[in-house]
Tab-separated table of N, CA and C and ligand atoms in Angstrom:
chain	number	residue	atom	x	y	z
A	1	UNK	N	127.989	35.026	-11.121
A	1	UNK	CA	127.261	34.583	-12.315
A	1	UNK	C	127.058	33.065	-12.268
A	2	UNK	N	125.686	32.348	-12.746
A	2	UNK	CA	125.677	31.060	-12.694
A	2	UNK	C	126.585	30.107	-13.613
A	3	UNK	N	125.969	29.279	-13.176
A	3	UNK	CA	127.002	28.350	-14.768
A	3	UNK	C	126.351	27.834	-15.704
A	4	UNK	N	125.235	28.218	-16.034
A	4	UNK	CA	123.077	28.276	-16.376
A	4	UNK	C	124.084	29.172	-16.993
A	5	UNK	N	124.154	30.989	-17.058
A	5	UNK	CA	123.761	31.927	-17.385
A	5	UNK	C	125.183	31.779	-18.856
A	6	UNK	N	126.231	31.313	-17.504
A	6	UNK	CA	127.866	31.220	-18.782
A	6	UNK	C	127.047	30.174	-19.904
A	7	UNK	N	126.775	28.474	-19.674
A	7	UNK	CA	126.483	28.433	-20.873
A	7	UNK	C	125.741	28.944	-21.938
A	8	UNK	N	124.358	29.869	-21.233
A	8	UNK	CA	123.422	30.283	-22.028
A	8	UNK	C	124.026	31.246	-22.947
A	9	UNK	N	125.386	31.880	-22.547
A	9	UNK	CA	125.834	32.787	-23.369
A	9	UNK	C	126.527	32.358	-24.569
A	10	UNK	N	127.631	31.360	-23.703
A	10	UNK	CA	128.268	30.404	-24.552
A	10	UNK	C	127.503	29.896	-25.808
A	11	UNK	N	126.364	29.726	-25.559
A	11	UNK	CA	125.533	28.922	-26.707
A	11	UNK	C	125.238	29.879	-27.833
A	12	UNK	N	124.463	30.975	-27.583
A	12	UNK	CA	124.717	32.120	-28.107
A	12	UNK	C	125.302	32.272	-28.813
A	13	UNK	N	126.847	32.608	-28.428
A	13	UNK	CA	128.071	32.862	-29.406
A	13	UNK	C	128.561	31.837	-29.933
A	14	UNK	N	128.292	31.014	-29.388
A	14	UNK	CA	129.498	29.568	-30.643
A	14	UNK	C	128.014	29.540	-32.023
A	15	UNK	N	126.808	29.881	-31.765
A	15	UNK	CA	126.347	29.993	-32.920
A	15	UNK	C	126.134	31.211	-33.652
A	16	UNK	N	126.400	31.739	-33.424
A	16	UNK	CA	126.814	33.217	-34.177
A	16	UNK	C	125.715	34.249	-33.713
A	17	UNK	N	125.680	34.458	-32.387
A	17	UNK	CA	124.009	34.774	-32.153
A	17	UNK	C	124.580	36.416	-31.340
A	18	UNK	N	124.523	37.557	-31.321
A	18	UNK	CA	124.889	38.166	-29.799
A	18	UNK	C	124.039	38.055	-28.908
A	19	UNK	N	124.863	38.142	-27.198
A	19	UNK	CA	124.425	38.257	-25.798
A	19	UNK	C	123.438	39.761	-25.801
A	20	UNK	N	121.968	39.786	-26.009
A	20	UNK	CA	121.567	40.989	-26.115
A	20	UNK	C	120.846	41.506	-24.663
A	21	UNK	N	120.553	42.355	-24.570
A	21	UNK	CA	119.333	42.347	-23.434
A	21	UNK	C	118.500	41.987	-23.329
A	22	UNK	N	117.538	42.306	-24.185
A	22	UNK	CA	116.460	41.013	-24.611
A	22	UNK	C	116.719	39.747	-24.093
A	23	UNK	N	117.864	38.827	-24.927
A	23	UNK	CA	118.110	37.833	-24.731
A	23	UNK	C	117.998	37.160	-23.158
A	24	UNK	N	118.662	38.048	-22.671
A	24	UNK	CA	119.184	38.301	-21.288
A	24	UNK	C	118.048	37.961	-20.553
A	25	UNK	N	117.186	38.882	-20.620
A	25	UNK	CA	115.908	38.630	-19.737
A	25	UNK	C	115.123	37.748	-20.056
A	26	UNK	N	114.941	37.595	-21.689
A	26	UNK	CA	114.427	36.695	-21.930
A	26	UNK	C	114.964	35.400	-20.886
A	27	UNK	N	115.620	34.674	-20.546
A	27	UNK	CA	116.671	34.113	-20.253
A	27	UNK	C	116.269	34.259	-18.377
A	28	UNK	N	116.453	34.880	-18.322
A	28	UNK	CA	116.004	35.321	-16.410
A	28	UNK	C	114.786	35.349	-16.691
A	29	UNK	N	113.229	35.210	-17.045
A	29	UNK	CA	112.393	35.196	-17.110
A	29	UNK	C	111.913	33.669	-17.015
A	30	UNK	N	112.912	32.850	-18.045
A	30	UNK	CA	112.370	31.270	-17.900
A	30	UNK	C	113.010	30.528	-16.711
A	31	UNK	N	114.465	31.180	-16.128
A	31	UNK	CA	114.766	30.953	-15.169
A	31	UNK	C	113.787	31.091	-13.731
A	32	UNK	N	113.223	32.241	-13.592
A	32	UNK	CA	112.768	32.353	-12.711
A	32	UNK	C	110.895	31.827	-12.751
A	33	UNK	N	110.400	31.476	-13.968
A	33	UNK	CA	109.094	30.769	-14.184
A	33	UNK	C	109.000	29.341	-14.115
A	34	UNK	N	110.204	29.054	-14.563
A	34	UNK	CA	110.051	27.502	-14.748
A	34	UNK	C	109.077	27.387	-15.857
A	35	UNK	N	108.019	27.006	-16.267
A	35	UNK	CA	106.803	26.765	-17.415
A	35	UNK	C	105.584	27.631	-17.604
A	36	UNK	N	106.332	28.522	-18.510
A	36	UNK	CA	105.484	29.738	-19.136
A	36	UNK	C	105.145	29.219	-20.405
A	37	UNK	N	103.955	30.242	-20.782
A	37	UNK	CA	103.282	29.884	-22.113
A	37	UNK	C	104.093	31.548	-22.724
A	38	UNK	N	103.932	31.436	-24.175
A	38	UNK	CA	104.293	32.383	-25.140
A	38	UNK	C	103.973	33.787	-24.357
A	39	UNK	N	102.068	33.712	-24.671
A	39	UNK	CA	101.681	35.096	-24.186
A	39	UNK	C	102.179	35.371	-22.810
A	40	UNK	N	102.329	34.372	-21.764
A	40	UNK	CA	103.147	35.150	-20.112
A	40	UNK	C	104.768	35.773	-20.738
A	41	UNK	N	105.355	35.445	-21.295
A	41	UNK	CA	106.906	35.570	-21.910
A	41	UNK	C	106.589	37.307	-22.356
A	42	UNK	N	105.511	37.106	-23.481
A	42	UNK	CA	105.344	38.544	-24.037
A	42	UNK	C	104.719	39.808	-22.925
A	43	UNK	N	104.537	39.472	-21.908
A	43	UNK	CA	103.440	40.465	-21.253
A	43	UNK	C	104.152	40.436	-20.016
A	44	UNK	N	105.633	39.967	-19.773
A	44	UNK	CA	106.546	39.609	-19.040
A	44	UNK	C	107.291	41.150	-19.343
A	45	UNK	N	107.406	40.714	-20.845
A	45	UNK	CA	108.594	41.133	-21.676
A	45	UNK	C	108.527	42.523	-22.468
A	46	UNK	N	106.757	42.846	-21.627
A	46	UNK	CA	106.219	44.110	-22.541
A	46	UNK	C	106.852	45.629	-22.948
A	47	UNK	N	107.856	45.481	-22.103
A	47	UNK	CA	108.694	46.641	-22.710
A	47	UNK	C	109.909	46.616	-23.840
A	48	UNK	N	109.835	45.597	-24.627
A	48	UNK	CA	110.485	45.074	-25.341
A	48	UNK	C	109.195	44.978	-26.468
A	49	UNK	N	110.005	44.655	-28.314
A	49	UNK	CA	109.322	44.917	-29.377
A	49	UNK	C	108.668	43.241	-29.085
A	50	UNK	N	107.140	42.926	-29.704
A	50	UNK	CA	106.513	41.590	-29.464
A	50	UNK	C	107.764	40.594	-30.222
A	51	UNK	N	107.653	41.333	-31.653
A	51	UNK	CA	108.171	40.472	-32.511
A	51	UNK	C	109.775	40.009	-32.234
A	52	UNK	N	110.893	40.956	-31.310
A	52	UNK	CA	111.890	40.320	-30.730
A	52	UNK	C	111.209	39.051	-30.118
A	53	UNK	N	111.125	39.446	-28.823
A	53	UNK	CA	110.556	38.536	-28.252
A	53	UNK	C	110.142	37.237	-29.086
A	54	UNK	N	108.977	37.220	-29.711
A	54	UNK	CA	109.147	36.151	-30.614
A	54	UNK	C	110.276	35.187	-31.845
A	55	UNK	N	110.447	36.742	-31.913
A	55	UNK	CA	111.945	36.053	-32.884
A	55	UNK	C	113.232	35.544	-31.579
A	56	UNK	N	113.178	35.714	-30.628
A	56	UNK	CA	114.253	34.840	-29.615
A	56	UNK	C	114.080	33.865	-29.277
A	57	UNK	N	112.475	33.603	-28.902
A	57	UNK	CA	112.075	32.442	-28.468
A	57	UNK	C	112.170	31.220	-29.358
A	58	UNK	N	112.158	31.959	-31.011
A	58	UNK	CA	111.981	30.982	-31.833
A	58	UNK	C	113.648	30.663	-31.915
A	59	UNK	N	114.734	31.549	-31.841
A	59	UNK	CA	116.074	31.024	-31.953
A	59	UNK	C	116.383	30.243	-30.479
A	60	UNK	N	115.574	30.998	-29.263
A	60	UNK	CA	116.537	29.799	-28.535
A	60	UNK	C	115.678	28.086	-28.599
A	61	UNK	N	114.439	28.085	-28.881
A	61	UNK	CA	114.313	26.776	-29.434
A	61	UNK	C	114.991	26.303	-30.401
A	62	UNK	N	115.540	26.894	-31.563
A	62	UNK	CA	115.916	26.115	-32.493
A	62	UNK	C	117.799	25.848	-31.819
A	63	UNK	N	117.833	26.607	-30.916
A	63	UNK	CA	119.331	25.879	-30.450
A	63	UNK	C	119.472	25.157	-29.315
A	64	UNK	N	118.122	24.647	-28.633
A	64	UNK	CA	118.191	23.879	-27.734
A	64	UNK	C	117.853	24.083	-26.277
A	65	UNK	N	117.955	25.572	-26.093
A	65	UNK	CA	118.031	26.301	-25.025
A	65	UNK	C	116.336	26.020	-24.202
A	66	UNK	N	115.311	26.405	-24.998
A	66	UNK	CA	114.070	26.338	-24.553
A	66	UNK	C	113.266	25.071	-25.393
A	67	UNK	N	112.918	24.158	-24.097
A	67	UNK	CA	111.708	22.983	-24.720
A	67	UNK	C	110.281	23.283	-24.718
A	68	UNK	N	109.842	22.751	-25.573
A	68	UNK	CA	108.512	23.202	-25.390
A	68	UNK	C	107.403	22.137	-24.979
A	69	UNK	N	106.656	22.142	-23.950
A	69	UNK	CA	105.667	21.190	-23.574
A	69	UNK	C	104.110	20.970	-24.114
A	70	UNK	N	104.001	20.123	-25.291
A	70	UNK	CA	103.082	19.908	-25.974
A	70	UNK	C	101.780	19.872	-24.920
A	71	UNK	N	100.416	20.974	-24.955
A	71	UNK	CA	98.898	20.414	-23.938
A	71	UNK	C	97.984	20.844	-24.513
A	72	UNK	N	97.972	19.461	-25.487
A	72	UNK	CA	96.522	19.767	-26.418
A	72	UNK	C	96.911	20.501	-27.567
A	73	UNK	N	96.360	21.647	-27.865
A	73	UNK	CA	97.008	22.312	-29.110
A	73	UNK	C	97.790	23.387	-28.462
A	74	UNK	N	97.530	23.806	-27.453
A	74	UNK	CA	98.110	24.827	-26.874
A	74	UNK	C	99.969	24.524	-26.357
A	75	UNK	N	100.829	25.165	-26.094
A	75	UNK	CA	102.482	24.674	-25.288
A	75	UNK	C	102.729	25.553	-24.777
A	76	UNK	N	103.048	25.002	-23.770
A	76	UNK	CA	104.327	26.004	-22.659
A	76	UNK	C	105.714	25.841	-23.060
A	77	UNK	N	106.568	26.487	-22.447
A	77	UNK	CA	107.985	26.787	-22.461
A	77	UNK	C	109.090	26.628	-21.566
A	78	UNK	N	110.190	25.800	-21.407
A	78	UNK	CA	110.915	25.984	-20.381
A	78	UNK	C	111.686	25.942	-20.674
A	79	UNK	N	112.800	26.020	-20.188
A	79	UNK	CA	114.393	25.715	-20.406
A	79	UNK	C	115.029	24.284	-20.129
A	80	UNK	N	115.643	23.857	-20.981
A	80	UNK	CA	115.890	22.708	-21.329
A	80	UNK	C	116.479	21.906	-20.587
A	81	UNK	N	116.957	20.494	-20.218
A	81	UNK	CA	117.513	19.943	-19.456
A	81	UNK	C	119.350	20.351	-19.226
A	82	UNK	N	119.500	21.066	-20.230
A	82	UNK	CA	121.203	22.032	-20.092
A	82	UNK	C	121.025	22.724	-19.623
A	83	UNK	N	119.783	23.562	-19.654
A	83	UNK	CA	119.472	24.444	-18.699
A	83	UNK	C	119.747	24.635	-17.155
A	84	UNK	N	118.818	23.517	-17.035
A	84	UNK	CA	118.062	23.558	-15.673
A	84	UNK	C	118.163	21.725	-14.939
A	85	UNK	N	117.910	21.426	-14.299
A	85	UNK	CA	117.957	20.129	-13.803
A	85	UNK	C	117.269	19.391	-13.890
A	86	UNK	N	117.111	18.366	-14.786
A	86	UNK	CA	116.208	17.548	-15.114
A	86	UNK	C	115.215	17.019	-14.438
A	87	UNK	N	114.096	17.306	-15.284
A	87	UNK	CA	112.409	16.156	-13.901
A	87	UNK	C	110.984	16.578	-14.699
A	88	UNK	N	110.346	16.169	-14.691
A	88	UNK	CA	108.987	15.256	-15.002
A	88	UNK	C	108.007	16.499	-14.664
A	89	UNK	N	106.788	16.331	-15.364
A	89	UNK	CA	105.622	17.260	-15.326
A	89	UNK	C	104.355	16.594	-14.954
A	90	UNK	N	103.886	17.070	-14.012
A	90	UNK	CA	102.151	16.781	-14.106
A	90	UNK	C	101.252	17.994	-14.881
A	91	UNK	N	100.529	17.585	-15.624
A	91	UNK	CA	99.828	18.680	-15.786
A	91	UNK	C	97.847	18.095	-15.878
A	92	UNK	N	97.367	19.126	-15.447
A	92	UNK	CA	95.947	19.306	-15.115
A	92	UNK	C	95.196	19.466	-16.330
A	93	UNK	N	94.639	18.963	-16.490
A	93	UNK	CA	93.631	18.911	-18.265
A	93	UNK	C	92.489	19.664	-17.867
A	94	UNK	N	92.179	20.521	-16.946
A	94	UNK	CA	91.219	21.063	-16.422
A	94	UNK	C	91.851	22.582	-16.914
A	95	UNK	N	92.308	22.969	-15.996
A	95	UNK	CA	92.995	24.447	-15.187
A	95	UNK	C	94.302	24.775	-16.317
A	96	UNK	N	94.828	23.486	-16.145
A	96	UNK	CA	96.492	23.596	-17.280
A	96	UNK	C	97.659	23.915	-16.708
A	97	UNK	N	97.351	23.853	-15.254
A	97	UNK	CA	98.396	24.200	-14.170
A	97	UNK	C	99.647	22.485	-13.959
A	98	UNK	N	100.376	23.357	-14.606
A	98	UNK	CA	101.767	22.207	-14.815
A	98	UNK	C	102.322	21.959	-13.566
A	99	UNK	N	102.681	21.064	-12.936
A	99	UNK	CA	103.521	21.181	-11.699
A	99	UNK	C	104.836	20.426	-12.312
A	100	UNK	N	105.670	20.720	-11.477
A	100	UNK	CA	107.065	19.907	-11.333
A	100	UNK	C	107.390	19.274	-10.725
A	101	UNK	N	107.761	17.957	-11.067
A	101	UNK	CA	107.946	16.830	-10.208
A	101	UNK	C	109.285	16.392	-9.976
A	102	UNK	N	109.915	16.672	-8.848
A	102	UNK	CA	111.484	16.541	-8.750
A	102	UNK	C	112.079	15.329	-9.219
A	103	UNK	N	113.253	15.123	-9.643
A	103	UNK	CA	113.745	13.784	-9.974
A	103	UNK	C	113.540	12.630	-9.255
A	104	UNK	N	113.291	12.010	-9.781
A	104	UNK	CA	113.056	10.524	-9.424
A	104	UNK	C	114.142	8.788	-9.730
A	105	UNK	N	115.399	9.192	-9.337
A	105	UNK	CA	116.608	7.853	-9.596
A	105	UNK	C	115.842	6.600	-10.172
A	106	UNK	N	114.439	6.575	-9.609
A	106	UNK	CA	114.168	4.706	-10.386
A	106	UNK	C	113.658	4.933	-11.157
A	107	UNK	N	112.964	5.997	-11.622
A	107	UNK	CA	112.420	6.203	-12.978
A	107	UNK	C	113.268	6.348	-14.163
A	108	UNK	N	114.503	7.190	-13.689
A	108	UNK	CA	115.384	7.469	-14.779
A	108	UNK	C	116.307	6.035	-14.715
A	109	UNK	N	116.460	5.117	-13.734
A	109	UNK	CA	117.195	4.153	-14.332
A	109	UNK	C	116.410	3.169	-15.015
A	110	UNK	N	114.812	3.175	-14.611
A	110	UNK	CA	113.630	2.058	-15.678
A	110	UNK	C	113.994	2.570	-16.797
A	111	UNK	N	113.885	3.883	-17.115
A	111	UNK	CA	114.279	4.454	-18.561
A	111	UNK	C	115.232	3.749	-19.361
A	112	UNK	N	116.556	3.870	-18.539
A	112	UNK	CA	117.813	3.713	-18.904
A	112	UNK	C	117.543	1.738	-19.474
A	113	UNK	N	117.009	1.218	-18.572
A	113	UNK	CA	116.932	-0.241	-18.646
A	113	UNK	C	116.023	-0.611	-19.566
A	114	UNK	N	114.975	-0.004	-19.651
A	114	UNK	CA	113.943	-0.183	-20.818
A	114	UNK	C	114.589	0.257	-22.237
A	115	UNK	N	115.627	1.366	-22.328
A	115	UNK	CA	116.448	1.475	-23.723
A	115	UNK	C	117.283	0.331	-24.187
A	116	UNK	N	117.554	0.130	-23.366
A	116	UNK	CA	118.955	-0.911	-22.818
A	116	UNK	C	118.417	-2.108	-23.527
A	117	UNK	N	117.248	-2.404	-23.516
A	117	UNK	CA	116.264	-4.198	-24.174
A	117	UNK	C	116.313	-3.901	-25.414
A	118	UNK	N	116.169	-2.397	-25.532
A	118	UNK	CA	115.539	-2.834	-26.995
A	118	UNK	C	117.289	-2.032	-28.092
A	119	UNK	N	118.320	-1.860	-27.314
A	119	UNK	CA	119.658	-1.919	-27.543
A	119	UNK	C	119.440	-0.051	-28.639
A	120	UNK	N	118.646	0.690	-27.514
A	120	UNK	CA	118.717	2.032	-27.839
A	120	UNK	C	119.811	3.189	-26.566
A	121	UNK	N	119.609	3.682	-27.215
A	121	UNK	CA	120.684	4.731	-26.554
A	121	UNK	C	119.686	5.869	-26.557
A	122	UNK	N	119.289	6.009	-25.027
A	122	UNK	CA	118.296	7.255	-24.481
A	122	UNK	C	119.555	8.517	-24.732
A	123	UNK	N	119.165	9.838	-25.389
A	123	UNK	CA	119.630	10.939	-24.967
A	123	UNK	C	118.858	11.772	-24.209
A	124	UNK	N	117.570	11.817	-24.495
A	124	UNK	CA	116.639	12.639	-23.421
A	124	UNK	C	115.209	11.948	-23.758
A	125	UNK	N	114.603	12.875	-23.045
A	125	UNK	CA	113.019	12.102	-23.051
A	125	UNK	C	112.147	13.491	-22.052
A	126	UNK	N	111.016	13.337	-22.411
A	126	UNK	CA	110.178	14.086	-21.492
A	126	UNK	C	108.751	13.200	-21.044
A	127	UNK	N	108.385	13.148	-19.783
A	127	UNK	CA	107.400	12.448	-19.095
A	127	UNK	C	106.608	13.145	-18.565
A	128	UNK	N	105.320	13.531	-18.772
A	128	UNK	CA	104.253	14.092	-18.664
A	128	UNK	C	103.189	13.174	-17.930
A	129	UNK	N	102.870	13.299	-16.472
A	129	UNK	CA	101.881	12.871	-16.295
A	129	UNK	C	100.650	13.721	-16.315
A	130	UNK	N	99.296	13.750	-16.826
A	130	UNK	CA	98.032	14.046	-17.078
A	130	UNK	C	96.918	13.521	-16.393
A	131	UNK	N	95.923	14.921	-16.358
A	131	UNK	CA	95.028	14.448	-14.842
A	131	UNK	C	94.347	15.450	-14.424
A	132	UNK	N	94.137	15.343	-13.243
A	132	UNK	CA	93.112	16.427	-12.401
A	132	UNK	C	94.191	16.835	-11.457
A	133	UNK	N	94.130	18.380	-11.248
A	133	UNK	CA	94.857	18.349	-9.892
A	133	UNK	C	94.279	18.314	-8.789
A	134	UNK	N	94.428	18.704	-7.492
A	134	UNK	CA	93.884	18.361	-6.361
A	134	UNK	C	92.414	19.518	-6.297
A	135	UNK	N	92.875	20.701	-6.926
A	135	UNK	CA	91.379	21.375	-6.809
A	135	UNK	C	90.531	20.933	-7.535
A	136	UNK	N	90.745	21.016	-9.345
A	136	UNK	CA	89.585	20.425	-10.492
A	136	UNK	C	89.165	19.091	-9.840
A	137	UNK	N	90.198	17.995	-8.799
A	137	UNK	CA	89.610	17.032	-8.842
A	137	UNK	C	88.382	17.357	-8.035
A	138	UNK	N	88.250	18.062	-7.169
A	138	UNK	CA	86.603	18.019	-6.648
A	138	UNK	C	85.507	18.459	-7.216
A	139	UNK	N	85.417	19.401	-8.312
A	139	UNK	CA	84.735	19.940	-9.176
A	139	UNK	C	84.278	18.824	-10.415
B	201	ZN	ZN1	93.397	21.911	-12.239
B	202	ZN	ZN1	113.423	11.728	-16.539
């Protein structure tokens, strides 16, 4: 078992939530997508009731578990930096195809140093770069 899956449970129960099946997959679904939108989650998840599904997604956001990536009016979904290992997004204003951009040490210490001036204390942050990707850009 991971150590992803123990806290995801952990989190669960210290808020009074049960480890369901649903949950579960719900849960192995964002694991294994990385940045899904709602409707991929539900049509993932289609053998399951919509409205679970929705009603989980909305509890594991409200406990931290799943972030959501603001594009335009529309958001995707991922699992949170407790989750998963922290790093940066490109996304395509064309297509909407998000990529992941592995960690980067000088970015996260500019971060750290740019809080540091103005005598803030970073707990998290999300960095979105926006653009064309390599196909829309020729179009
Ligand atoms: Zn594109
Ligand atoms: Zn970062």
């Amino acid at each position: 078992m991971s150590v992803e899956l123990d806290r995801f449970k952990q989190v669960l129960k210290n808020n009074g939530h049960f480890v369901t099946k649903p949950r579960l997959r719900l849960f192995g679904h964002l694991q294994n997508h990385k940045v899904v939108t709602v409707s991929q989650l539900i049509s993932l998840l289609s053998h399951h009731d919509q409205a679970t599904v929705y009603r989980n997604i909305k509890i594991f956001e409200g406990l931290g578990i799943i972030s959501r990536l603001q594009l335009g009016w529309h958001s995707k979904l991922e699992l949170s930096d407790t989750f998963q290992h922290h790093h940066h997004h490109m996304t395509c204003l064309k297509c909407g195809k998000v990529t992941v951009l592995n960690e980067d040490p000088a970015i996260e210490k500019q971060i750290e140093h740019m809080s540091a001036r103005s005598n803030f204390k970073p707990i998290h942050h999300q960095l979105e770069i926006r653009g064309l990707c390599h196909i829309c850009k020729k179009t």
